[in-house]
PDB file of C-alpha atoms in Angstrom:
ATOM      1  CA  MET V   1     -41.848  -1.217 -42.812  1.00 35.00           C
ATOM      2  CA  ARG V   2     -42.455  -4.116 -44.154  1.00 43.00           C
ATOM      3  CA  THR V   3     -40.051  -6.986 -46.132  1.00 42.00           C
ATOM      4  CA  ARG V   4     -39.692  -6.559 -49.933  1.00 44.00           C
ATOM      5  CA  PRO V   5     -40.682 -10.767 -50.754  1.00 50.00           C
ATOM      6  CA  THR V   6     -37.525 -12.746 -52.181  1.00 54.00           C
ATOM      7  CA  LEU V   7     -39.137 -15.306 -53.838  1.00 55.00           C
ATOM      8  CA  SER V   8     -35.923 -16.840 -55.496  1.00 62.00           C
ATOM      9  CA  TRP V   9     -32.561 -16.833 -54.916  1.00 62.00           C
ATOM     10  CA  THR V  10     -29.250 -17.480 -56.779  1.00 72.00           C
ATOM     11  CA  SER V  11     -26.158 -18.409 -55.089  1.00 72.00           C
ATOM     12  CA  PRO V  12     -23.437 -16.346 -57.125  1.00 75.00           C
ATOM     13  CA  ASP V  13     -20.027 -18.040 -55.787  1.00 79.00           C
ATOM     14  CA  ALA V  14     -18.959 -22.015 -56.062  1.00 83.00           C
ATOM     15  CA  PRO V  15     -21.403 -24.219 -53.621  1.00 87.00           C
ATOM     16  CA  LEU V  16     -19.831 -25.229 -50.446  1.00 93.00           C
ATOM     17  CA  PRO V  17     -19.337 -28.924 -49.711  1.00 93.00           C
ATOM     18  CA  ARG V  18     -21.615 -30.467 -47.990  1.00 96.00           C
ATOM     19  CA  THR V  19     -20.616 -33.960 -45.882  1.00 97.00           C
ATOM     20  CA  SER V  20     -24.141 -37.456 -45.962  1.00 97.00           C
ATOM     21  CA  SER V  21     -21.950 -38.199 -43.262  1.00 98.00           C
ATOM     22  CA  LEU V  22     -24.499 -37.504 -39.677  1.00 98.00           C
ATOM     23  CA  ASP V  23     -21.244 -37.236 -36.875  1.00 98.00           C
ATOM     24  CA  GLU V  24     -20.278 -33.828 -36.640  1.00 97.00           C
ATOM     25  CA  LEU V  25     -23.641 -33.258 -36.326  1.00 98.00           C
ATOM     26  CA  THR V  26     -24.435 -35.790 -34.151  1.00 98.00           C
ATOM     27  CA  ASP V  27     -20.914 -33.932 -31.646  1.00 98.00           C
ATOM     28  CA  VAL V  28     -23.293 -30.301 -31.942  1.00 98.00           C
ATOM     29  CA  VAL V  29     -26.675 -32.103 -30.896  1.00 98.00           C
ATOM     30  CA  ALA V  30     -25.120 -34.357 -28.288  1.00 98.00           C
ATOM     31  CA  ARG V  31     -23.664 -31.605 -26.490  1.00 97.00           C
ATOM     32  CA  GLY V  32     -26.840 -29.932 -25.805  1.00 97.00           C
ATOM     33  CA  ARG V  33     -28.783 -26.673 -25.632  1.00 98.00           C
ATOM     34  CA  VAL V  34     -29.535 -25.994 -30.343  1.00 98.00           C
ATOM     35  CA  VAL V  35     -32.286 -24.777 -31.440  1.00 98.00           C
ATOM     36  CA  VAL V  36     -34.222 -25.732 -34.212  1.00 98.00           C
ATOM     37  CA  LEU V  37     -35.038 -23.631 -36.604  1.00 98.00           C
ATOM     38  CA  SER V  38     -37.150 -25.558 -39.531  1.00 98.00           C
ATOM     39  CA  GLY V  39     -38.571 -24.688 -42.697  1.00 96.00           C
ATOM     40  CA  ALA V  40     -41.393 -25.779 -45.697  1.00 94.00           C
ATOM     41  CA  GLY V  41     -37.928 -28.700 -46.248  1.00 95.00           C
ATOM     42  CA  LEU V  42     -38.805 -30.638 -43.549  1.00 97.00           C
ATOM     43  CA  SER V  43     -42.891 -31.502 -43.986  1.00 95.00           C
ATOM     44  CA  THR V  44     -42.146 -32.332 -47.178  1.00 94.00           C
ATOM     45  CA  GLU V  45     -42.690 -36.043 -46.334  1.00 95.00           C
ATOM     46  CA  SER V  46     -46.546 -35.503 -44.654  1.00 94.00           C
ATOM     47  CA  GLY V  47     -47.654 -34.946 -48.323  1.00 89.00           C
ATOM     48  CA  ILE V  48     -46.835 -30.648 -47.923  1.00 89.00           C
ATOM     49  CA  PRO V  49     -43.539 -29.786 -50.619  1.00 81.00           C
ATOM     50  CA  ASP V  50     -41.972 -26.940 -50.791  1.00 74.00           C
ATOM     51  CA  TYR V  51     -41.141 -23.730 -52.490  1.00 59.00           C
ATOM     52  CA  ARG V  52     -37.803 -24.270 -53.599  1.00 47.00           C
ATOM     53  CA  GLY V  53     -37.043 -27.702 -53.841  1.00 49.00           C
ATOM     54  CA  GLU V  54     -36.022 -29.981 -56.794  1.00 51.00           C
ATOM     55  CA  THR V  55     -39.977 -29.936 -56.940  1.00 46.00           C
ATOM     56  CA  GLY V  56     -40.877 -26.682 -55.091  1.00 44.00           C
ATOM     57  CA  SER V  57     -44.130 -25.557 -55.706  1.00 43.00           C
ATOM     58  CA  LEU V  58     -42.257 -21.478 -56.972  1.00 45.00           C
ATOM     59  CA  ARG V  59     -41.818 -23.349 -60.251  1.00 41.00           C
ATOM     60  CA  ARG V  60     -45.076 -22.916 -60.954  1.00 45.00           C
ATOM     61  CA  HIS V  61     -46.669 -20.591 -58.537  1.00 54.00           C
ATOM     62  CA  THR V  62     -46.591 -17.863 -56.923  1.00 70.00           C
ATOM     63  CA  PRO V  63     -47.388 -17.172 -53.519  1.00 80.00           C
ATOM     64  CA  MET V  64     -50.157 -14.264 -52.143  1.00 88.00           C
ATOM     65  CA  THR V  65     -48.469 -11.199 -51.363  1.00 92.00           C
ATOM     66  CA  TYR V  66     -49.646  -8.919 -48.911  1.00 94.00           C
ATOM     67  CA  ASP V  67     -50.136  -6.258 -50.853  1.00 95.00           C
ATOM     68  CA  GLU V  68     -52.031  -8.077 -53.075  1.00 94.00           C
ATOM     69  CA  PHE V  69     -54.556  -9.439 -50.194  1.00 96.00           C
ATOM     70  CA  VAL V  70     -54.627  -6.087 -48.786  1.00 96.00           C
ATOM     71  CA  GLY V  71     -55.366  -4.019 -52.076  1.00 95.00           C
ATOM     72  CA  SER V  72     -57.301  -6.567 -54.225  1.00 95.00           C
ATOM     73  CA  ALA V  73     -60.999  -7.888 -52.983  1.00 96.00           C
ATOM     74  CA  GLU V  74     -60.507 -10.383 -56.913  1.00 95.00           C
ATOM     75  CA  GLY V  75     -57.009 -10.785 -55.026  1.00 94.00           C
ATOM     76  CA  ARG V  76     -58.745 -11.870 -51.874  1.00 96.00           C
ATOM     77  CA  GLN V  77     -61.286 -14.421 -53.487  1.00 96.00           C
ATOM     78  CA  ARG V  78     -59.421 -15.931 -55.602  1.00 93.00           C
ATOM     79  CA  TYR V  79     -56.503 -16.879 -52.781  1.00 94.00           C
ATOM     80  CA  TRP V  80     -59.665 -17.764 -49.930  1.00 95.00           C
ATOM     81  CA  ALA V  81     -61.321 -19.986 -52.824  1.00 92.00           C
ATOM     82  CA  ARG V  82     -58.328 -22.032 -53.458  1.00 91.00           C
ATOM     83  CA  SER V  83     -57.521 -22.506 -48.975  1.00 92.00           C
ATOM     84  CA  HIS V  84     -60.144 -23.633 -48.477  1.00 91.00           C
ATOM     85  CA  LEU V  85     -59.275 -26.117 -51.241  1.00 87.00           C
ATOM     86  CA  GLY V  86     -56.204 -26.450 -49.687  1.00 86.00           C
ATOM     87  CA  TRP V  87     -57.031 -26.685 -46.347  1.00 88.00           C
ATOM     88  CA  ARG V  88     -58.459 -29.767 -46.024  1.00 82.00           C
ATOM     89  CA  THR V  89     -55.017 -31.415 -47.515  1.00 81.00           C
ATOM     90  CA  ILE V  90     -53.608 -29.592 -44.705  1.00 87.00           C
ATOM     91  CA  ALA V  91     -55.428 -30.404 -42.331  1.00 89.00           C
ATOM     92  CA  ARG V  92     -54.944 -34.194 -42.080  1.00 89.00           C
ATOM     93  CA  ALA V  93     -51.465 -34.069 -43.164  1.00 92.00           C
ATOM     94  CA  ASP V  94     -49.257 -36.445 -40.522  1.00 97.00           C
ATOM     95  CA  PRO V  95     -46.067 -35.607 -38.638  1.00 98.00           C
ATOM     96  CA  ASN V  96     -43.321 -37.447 -40.514  1.00 98.00           C
ATOM     97  CA  ASP V  97     -40.307 -38.651 -38.360  1.00 98.00           C
ATOM     98  CA  GLY V  98     -38.832 -35.364 -38.940  1.00 98.00           C
ATOM     99  CA  HIS V  99     -41.490 -33.816 -36.423  1.00 98.00           C
ATOM    100  CA  ARG V 100     -41.740 -36.948 -34.000  1.00 98.00           C
ATOM    101  CA  ALA V 101     -37.067 -36.763 -34.498  1.00 98.00           C
ATOM    102  CA  VAL V 102     -37.316 -33.128 -33.218  1.00 98.00           C
ATOM    103  CA  THR V 103     -40.207 -33.579 -30.731  1.00 98.00           C
ATOM    104  CA  THR V 104     -37.952 -36.734 -29.152  1.00 98.00           C
ATOM    105  CA  LEU V 105     -34.525 -34.303 -28.827  1.00 98.00           C
ATOM    106  CA  ARG V 106     -36.492 -32.190 -27.754  1.00 97.00           C
ATOM    107  CA  GLU V 107     -38.578 -34.765 -24.606  1.00 97.00           C
ATOM    108  CA  ARG V 108     -34.520 -36.262 -24.028  1.00 96.00           C
ATOM    109  CA  GLY V 109     -33.929 -31.859 -23.453  1.00 97.00           C
ATOM    110  CA  TYR V 110     -31.201 -31.907 -26.613  1.00 98.00           C
ATOM    111  CA  VAL V 111     -32.682 -28.738 -28.573  1.00 98.00           C
ATOM    112  CA  GLY V 112     -33.955 -26.261 -26.049  1.00 97.00           C
ATOM    113  CA  GLY V 113     -36.107 -24.391 -28.389  1.00 98.00           C
ATOM    114  CA  VAL V 114     -38.148 -24.981 -32.093  1.00 98.00           C
ATOM    115  CA  ILE V 115     -38.658 -21.949 -33.951  1.00 98.00           C
ATOM    116  CA  THR V 116     -40.554 -23.513 -37.694  1.00 98.00           C
ATOM    117  CA  GLN V 117     -40.804 -21.321 -40.348  1.00 96.00           C
ATOM    118  CA  ASN V 118     -43.661 -23.289 -40.982  1.00 96.00           C
ATOM    119  CA  VAL V 119     -47.744 -23.033 -40.995  1.00 94.00           C
ATOM    120  CA  ASP V 120     -49.145 -25.828 -41.201  1.00 94.00           C
ATOM    121  CA  GLY V 121     -48.929 -27.321 -37.011  1.00 96.00           C
ATOM    122  CA  LEU V 122     -46.645 -29.968 -38.251  1.00 97.00           C
ATOM    123  CA  HIS V 123     -44.596 -29.622 -35.229  1.00 98.00           C
ATOM    124  CA  GLN V 124     -47.678 -28.819 -32.819  1.00 97.00           C
ATOM    125  CA  ALA V 125     -48.809 -32.094 -33.697  1.00 97.00           C
ATOM    126  CA  ALA V 126     -45.831 -33.853 -33.364  1.00 98.00           C
ATOM    127  CA  GLY V 127     -45.986 -33.130 -29.684  1.00 98.00           C
ATOM    128  CA  THR V 128     -43.569 -30.282 -29.616  1.00 98.00           C
ATOM    129  CA  ALA V 129     -46.154 -27.789 -28.659  1.00 96.00           C
ATOM    130  CA  ASP V 130     -44.242 -24.890 -27.460  1.00 97.00           C
ATOM    131  CA  ALA V 131     -42.173 -24.317 -31.039  1.00 98.00           C
ATOM    132  CA  VAL V 132     -42.337 -20.448 -32.105  1.00 98.00           C
ATOM    133  CA  GLU V 133     -44.780 -20.841 -34.824  1.00 98.00           C
ATOM    134  CA  LEU V 134     -42.306 -17.977 -37.057  1.00 98.00           C
ATOM    135  CA  HIS V 135     -44.821 -17.026 -39.719  1.00 96.00           C
ATOM    136  CA  GLY V 136     -48.063 -18.307 -38.358  1.00 96.00           C
ATOM    137  CA  SER V 137     -49.894 -20.804 -38.835  1.00 95.00           C
ATOM    138  CA  LEU V 138     -52.946 -22.229 -41.142  1.00 94.00           C
ATOM    139  CA  ASP V 139     -55.314 -22.877 -38.302  1.00 94.00           C
ATOM    140  CA  ARG V 140     -56.083 -19.003 -37.058  1.00 96.00           C
ATOM    141  CA  VAL V 141     -57.689 -16.903 -38.818  1.00 98.00           C
ATOM    142  CA  ILE V 142     -57.391 -12.571 -37.954  1.00 98.00           C
ATOM    143  CA  CYS V 143     -59.684  -9.688 -38.790  1.00 98.00           C
ATOM    144  CA  LEU V 144     -57.931  -7.014 -40.174  1.00 97.00           C
ATOM    145  CA  ASP V 145     -60.137  -3.971 -38.901  1.00 98.00           C
ATOM    146  CA  CYS V 146     -61.129  -5.111 -35.497  1.00 98.00           C
ATOM    147  CA  ARG V 147     -58.063  -8.240 -34.659  1.00 97.00           C
ATOM    148  CA  ARG V 148     -60.087 -10.917 -33.472  1.00 97.00           C
ATOM    149  CA  THR V 149     -59.104 -14.729 -34.326  1.00 97.00           C
ATOM    150  CA  SER V 150     -60.880 -17.113 -34.878  1.00 97.00           C
ATOM    151  CA  PRO V 151     -60.442 -20.877 -35.589  1.00 97.00           C
ATOM    152  CA  ARG V 152     -59.102 -21.518 -38.939  1.00 96.00           C
ATOM    153  CA  ALA V 153     -62.049 -24.681 -39.006  1.00 95.00           C
ATOM    154  CA  GLU V 154     -65.016 -22.071 -37.846  1.00 97.00           C
ATOM    155  CA  LEU V 155     -64.002 -20.171 -40.805  1.00 97.00           C
ATOM    156  CA  ASP V 156     -64.382 -22.922 -42.866  1.00 95.00           C
ATOM    157  CA  ARG V 157     -67.929 -23.820 -41.247  1.00 96.00           C
ATOM    158  CA  ARG V 158     -68.505 -21.304 -42.360  1.00 97.00           C
ATOM    159  CA  LEU V 159     -67.364 -21.149 -45.820  1.00 96.00           C
ATOM    160  CA  ARG V 160     -68.663 -24.631 -46.903  1.00 95.00           C
ATOM    161  CA  ALA V 161     -72.293 -23.336 -46.073  1.00 97.00           C
ATOM    162  CA  ALA V 162     -72.168 -19.835 -47.936  1.00 97.00           C
ATOM    163  CA  ASN V 163     -70.816 -21.783 -50.619  1.00 95.00           C
ATOM    164  CA  PRO V 164     -72.990 -25.065 -51.144  1.00 92.00           C
ATOM    165  CA  GLY V 165     -72.548 -25.731 -54.260  1.00 85.00           C
ATOM    166  CA  PHE V 166     -68.493 -25.130 -54.427  1.00 84.00           C
ATOM    167  CA  THR V 167     -67.171 -28.064 -56.667  1.00 72.00           C
ATOM    168  CA  GLY V 168     -64.007 -27.341 -56.358  1.00 65.00           C
ATOM    169  CA  ALA V 169     -60.766 -30.080 -56.874  1.00 62.00           C
ATOM    170  CA  ALA V 170     -57.768 -29.110 -55.514  1.00 58.00           C
ATOM    171  CA  THR V 171     -55.103 -30.486 -58.193  1.00 58.00           C
ATOM    172  CA  ARG V 172     -51.991 -29.310 -56.247  1.00 64.00           C
ATOM    173  CA  ILE V 173     -51.702 -27.957 -52.209  1.00 70.00           C
ATOM    174  CA  ASN V 174     -48.588 -25.145 -51.706  1.00 71.00           C
ATOM    175  CA  PRO V 175     -46.800 -25.059 -48.720  1.00 68.00           C
ATOM    176  CA  ASP V 176     -49.150 -21.648 -47.818  1.00 70.00           C
ATOM    177  CA  GLY V 177     -52.197 -23.779 -48.658  1.00 73.00           C
ATOM    178  CA  ASP V 178     -52.893 -22.503 -52.185  1.00 74.00           C
ATOM    179  CA  VAL V 179     -53.802 -24.470 -53.952  1.00 81.00           C
ATOM    180  CA  GLU V 180     -54.479 -24.759 -58.488  1.00 79.00           C
ATOM    181  CA  LEU V 181     -58.306 -23.552 -59.873  1.00 82.00           C
ATOM    182  CA  PRO V 182     -58.929 -22.422 -63.079  1.00 79.00           C
ATOM    183  CA  ALA V 183     -60.711 -18.862 -63.234  1.00 84.00           C
ATOM    184  CA  ASP V 184     -63.569 -19.631 -64.007  1.00 84.00           C
ATOM    185  CA  VAL V 185     -64.093 -21.800 -60.521  1.00 85.00           C
ATOM    186  CA  VAL V 186     -63.319 -19.030 -57.895  1.00 89.00           C
ATOM    187  CA  ARG V 187     -65.895 -16.746 -59.858  1.00 89.00           C
ATOM    188  CA  GLY V 188     -68.372 -18.023 -58.391  1.00 89.00           C
ATOM    189  CA  PHE V 189     -66.823 -18.314 -55.279  1.00 93.00           C
ATOM    190  CA  ARG V 190     -68.170 -16.144 -52.259  1.00 96.00           C
ATOM    191  CA  PRO V 191     -65.362 -15.184 -49.401  1.00 97.00           C
ATOM    192  CA  VAL V 192     -67.201 -14.118 -45.912  1.00 98.00           C
ATOM    193  CA  PRO V 193     -67.087 -11.328 -43.388  1.00 98.00           C
ATOM    194  CA  CYS V 194     -66.049 -11.407 -40.068  1.00 98.00           C
ATOM    195  CA  GLU V 195     -68.602 -12.741 -37.990  1.00 96.00           C
ATOM    196  CA  ALA V 196     -67.600  -9.769 -35.370  1.00 97.00           C
ATOM    197  CA  CYS V 197     -67.448  -5.722 -37.095  1.00 98.00           C
ATOM    198  CA  GLU V 198     -67.883  -7.355 -41.195  1.00 98.00           C
ATOM    199  CA  GLY V 199     -64.017  -6.506 -41.978  1.00 98.00           C
ATOM    200  CA  VAL V 200     -61.696  -8.464 -43.714  1.00 98.00           C
ATOM    201  CA  LEU V 201     -60.757 -12.097 -43.533  1.00 98.00           C
ATOM    202  CA  LYS V 202     -56.840 -13.013 -43.056  1.00 98.00           C
ATOM    203  CA  PRO V 203     -55.713 -16.389 -42.294  1.00 96.00           C
ATOM    204  CA  ASP V 204     -52.868 -15.661 -39.622  1.00 97.00           C
ATOM    205  CA  VAL V 205     -49.975 -16.611 -41.295  1.00 96.00           C
ATOM    206  CA  VAL V 206     -47.346 -13.701 -42.609  1.00 95.00           C
ATOM    207  CA  PHE V 207     -47.893 -13.386 -46.386  1.00 92.00           C
ATOM    208  CA  PHE V 208     -44.563 -12.886 -48.715  1.00 88.00           C
ATOM    209  CA  GLY V 209     -43.329  -9.007 -47.921  1.00 89.00           C
ATOM    210  CA  GLU V 210     -45.660  -8.864 -44.868  1.00 93.00           C
ATOM    211  CA  ASN V 211     -43.616  -8.297 -41.206  1.00 93.00           C
ATOM    212  CA  VAL V 212     -43.286 -11.452 -38.985  1.00 96.00           C
ATOM    213  CA  PRO V 213     -43.958  -9.942 -35.660  1.00 96.00           C
ATOM    214  CA  ARG V 214     -41.767  -8.239 -34.155  1.00 97.00           C
ATOM    215  CA  PRO V 215     -42.382  -9.801 -30.194  1.00 97.00           C
ATOM    216  CA  ARG V 216     -41.841 -12.822 -32.228  1.00 98.00           C
ATOM    217  CA  VAL V 217     -38.270 -11.876 -33.736  1.00 98.00           C
ATOM    218  CA  GLU V 218     -37.306 -10.315 -30.390  1.00 98.00           C
ATOM    219  CA  GLN V 219     -38.528 -13.724 -28.606  1.00 98.00           C
ATOM    220  CA  CYS V 220     -36.824 -16.424 -31.271  1.00 98.00           C
ATOM    221  CA  TYR V 221     -33.393 -14.206 -30.824  1.00 98.00           C
ATOM    222  CA  ARG V 222     -33.679 -14.638 -27.337  1.00 98.00           C
ATOM    223  CA  LEU V 223     -34.279 -18.764 -28.243  1.00 98.00           C
ATOM    224  CA  VAL V 224     -30.650 -18.515 -29.745  1.00 98.00           C
ATOM    225  CA  ASP V 225     -28.634 -16.064 -27.513  1.00 98.00           C
ATOM    226  CA  ASP V 226     -29.386 -18.935 -24.911  1.00 98.00           C
ATOM    227  CA  ALA V 227     -28.605 -21.776 -27.040  1.00 98.00           C
ATOM    228  CA  ALA V 228     -25.215 -23.882 -27.591  1.00 98.00           C
ATOM    229  CA  ALA V 229     -25.405 -24.291 -31.690  1.00 98.00           C
ATOM    230  CA  LEU V 230     -28.500 -23.609 -34.565  1.00 98.00           C
ATOM    231  CA  LEU V 231     -29.504 -26.367 -35.984  1.00 98.00           C
ATOM    232  CA  VAL V 232     -31.104 -25.770 -39.741  1.00 98.00           C
ATOM    233  CA  LEU V 233     -34.152 -28.114 -40.751  1.00 98.00           C
ATOM    234  CA  GLY V 234     -34.882 -28.277 -44.563  1.00 97.00           C
ATOM    235  CA  SER V 235     -34.571 -24.326 -45.229  1.00 96.00           C
ATOM    236  CA  SER V 236     -33.407 -22.812 -48.279  1.00 95.00           C
ATOM    237  CA  LEU V 237     -32.979 -19.702 -46.020  1.00 96.00           C
ATOM    238  CA  THR V 238     -33.767 -17.293 -49.393  1.00 93.00           C
ATOM    239  CA  VAL V 239     -35.991 -15.785 -47.129  1.00 90.00           C
ATOM    240  CA  MET V 240     -34.719 -12.767 -44.521  1.00 92.00           C
ATOM    241  CA  SER V 241     -36.621 -13.851 -41.864  1.00 93.00           C
ATOM    242  CA  GLY V 242     -35.274 -16.588 -41.136  1.00 96.00           C
ATOM    243  CA  LEU V 243     -31.553 -16.205 -42.309  1.00 97.00           C
ATOM    244  CA  ARG V 244     -31.690 -13.406 -39.235  1.00 98.00           C
ATOM    245  CA  PHE V 245     -31.481 -16.339 -37.064  1.00 98.00           C
ATOM    246  CA  VAL V 246     -28.000 -18.517 -38.781  1.00 98.00           C
ATOM    247  CA  ARG V 247     -26.290 -14.932 -39.411  1.00 98.00           C
ATOM    248  CA  HIS V 248     -27.138 -13.454 -35.277  1.00 98.00           C
ATOM    249  CA  ALA V 249     -25.295 -17.185 -34.487  1.00 98.00           C
ATOM    250  CA  ALA V 250     -22.928 -17.450 -36.519  1.00 98.00           C
ATOM    251  CA  LYS V 251     -21.629 -13.964 -35.424  1.00 98.00           C
ATOM    252  CA  ALA V 252     -22.428 -14.664 -32.204  1.00 98.00           C
ATOM    253  CA  ASP V 253     -18.965 -18.701 -32.719  1.00 98.00           C
ATOM    254  CA  LYS V 254     -22.492 -20.639 -32.407  1.00 98.00           C
ATOM    255  CA  PRO V 255     -21.408 -23.288 -34.665  1.00 98.00           C
ATOM    256  CA  VAL V 256     -24.917 -23.142 -37.350  1.00 98.00           C
ATOM    257  CA  VAL V 257     -25.623 -26.649 -38.906  1.00 98.00           C
ATOM    258  CA  ILE V 258     -27.414 -27.058 -41.749  1.00 98.00           C
ATOM    259  CA  VAL V 259     -29.346 -30.362 -43.134  1.00 98.00           C
ATOM    260  CA  ASN V 260     -31.429 -30.166 -46.539  1.00 97.00           C
ATOM    261  CA  ARG V 261     -31.811 -31.459 -49.761  1.00 95.00           C
ATOM    262  CA  GLY V 262     -29.348 -28.206 -52.138  1.00 93.00           C
ATOM    263  CA  GLU V 263     -27.922 -25.143 -51.771  1.00 95.00           C
ATOM    264  CA  THR V 264     -29.178 -23.296 -49.045  1.00 96.00           C
ATOM    265  CA  ARG V 265     -28.389 -18.977 -49.028  1.00 96.00           C
ATOM    266  CA  GLY V 266     -27.155 -20.030 -45.208  1.00 97.00           C
ATOM    267  CA  ASP V 267     -24.185 -22.024 -46.790  1.00 97.00           C
ATOM    268  CA  ARG V 268     -21.629 -19.912 -45.701  1.00 96.00           C
ATOM    269  CA  TYR V 269     -22.412 -19.520 -42.259  1.00 98.00           C
ATOM    270  CA  ALA V 270     -22.201 -23.019 -41.609  1.00 98.00           C
ATOM    271  CA  ALA V 271     -20.151 -25.570 -39.764  1.00 97.00           C
ATOM    272  CA  VAL V 272     -21.368 -28.865 -40.879  1.00 96.00           C
ATOM    273  CA  ARG V 273     -23.586 -28.960 -43.914  1.00 98.00           C
ATOM    274  CA  VAL V 274     -25.558 -32.345 -44.403  1.00 98.00           C
ATOM    275  CA  ASP V 275     -27.448 -33.006 -47.770  1.00 98.00           C
ATOM    276  CA  ARG V 276     -29.701 -35.839 -46.668  1.00 96.00           C
ATOM    277  CA  PRO V 277     -33.406 -36.782 -45.902  1.00 96.00           C
ATOM    278  CA  LEU V 278     -35.125 -34.987 -42.937  1.00 97.00           C
ATOM    279  CA  GLY V 279     -37.318 -37.837 -42.073  1.00 98.00           C
ATOM    280  CA  PRO V 280     -34.319 -40.541 -42.122  1.00 98.00           C
ATOM    281  CA  ALA V 281     -31.352 -38.439 -40.985  1.00 98.00           C
ATOM    282  CA  LEU V 282     -33.008 -37.899 -37.896  1.00 98.00           C
ATOM    283  CA  THR V 283     -34.933 -40.725 -36.914  1.00 98.00           C
ATOM    284  CA  GLU V 284     -30.741 -41.745 -37.499  1.00 98.00           C
ATOM    285  CA  LEU V 285     -29.411 -38.582 -35.097  1.00 98.00           C
ATOM    286  CA  VAL V 286     -32.532 -39.875 -32.176  1.00 98.00           C
ATOM    287  CA  ALA V 287     -30.829 -43.755 -32.599  1.00 97.00           C
ATOM    288  CA  ARG V 288     -27.089 -42.251 -32.314  1.00 97.00           C
ATOM    289  CA  LEU V 289     -28.232 -39.685 -29.462  1.00 96.00           C
ATOM    290  CA  GLY V 290     -29.592 -42.980 -27.761  1.00 91.00           C
ATOM    291  CA  ALA V 291     -26.447 -45.241 -28.615  1.00 68.00           C
ATOM    292  CA  GLU V 292     -24.711 -42.516 -26.586  1.00 64.00           C
ATOM    293  CA  ARG V 293     -26.778 -42.191 -23.871  1.00 62.00           C
ATOM    294  CA  GLY V 294     -27.056 -45.762 -23.101  1.00 49.00           C
ATOM    295  CA  ARG V 295     -22.597 -46.176 -23.352  1.00 48.00           C
ATOM    296  CA  THR V 296     -22.528 -43.830 -20.457  1.00 47.00           C
ATOM    297  CA  ALA V 297     -24.788 -43.854 -18.041  1.00 44.00           C
TER     298      ALA V 297
END
């Protein structure tokens, strides 16, 4: 059963208290066995906007849905024209202090696993090679017919060759690698088929309205089951694909800590809600834990 795309969420209740202090967060992480669940807010400091923050792209942009991509050749043409340009920005993005801090926490043994809702590959680029990409990654392409996967860089070369006169300019990048382009520019763009079977190519990411593969979901549940606490970084938790792990942890009486700018759909499950920019907050967290380790060594 395919899930319905959830593009927005409004809390029916008054906002719960939030803090800028890292004291309780530090105490939870210091005990170790933390699993991280990260969202688009972690990548904003790398120049990739989120969906639902103060400048989130959903205020101006409706992302591609699975049904539209599969059911409409025109939709696929629009997506690939826009994504062809957007991919260049995603590919050039560098990890920020938040990504590097997560890697440090992983290397020091505080974090036992990382689940990311992001498709930008920045956790891996920062050194967290085993991060579980819940929604896939833009650096891979999959054929919907023969299921062959291939590198996005390979597709980029083919699209450049098929569209030598394509001169569109990206005005704004979105978290899914999409950009805004005029309709007349899109109409002149030529997508390419799978090299193996001439089938339809799709980025190897989970579109809105598409299910996350069950084995991947079960892997994430296992990480939460093995953890002592769940740390949410930069996610509004609007979509159920991430919120279910917060609910799962809370049901098992594991502390949930959320660090995010603004309210989230998972706030009522959290023991601590920190409202701070991710890069500075996580850098400070690493420094605090380093100081604690030095005192107890």
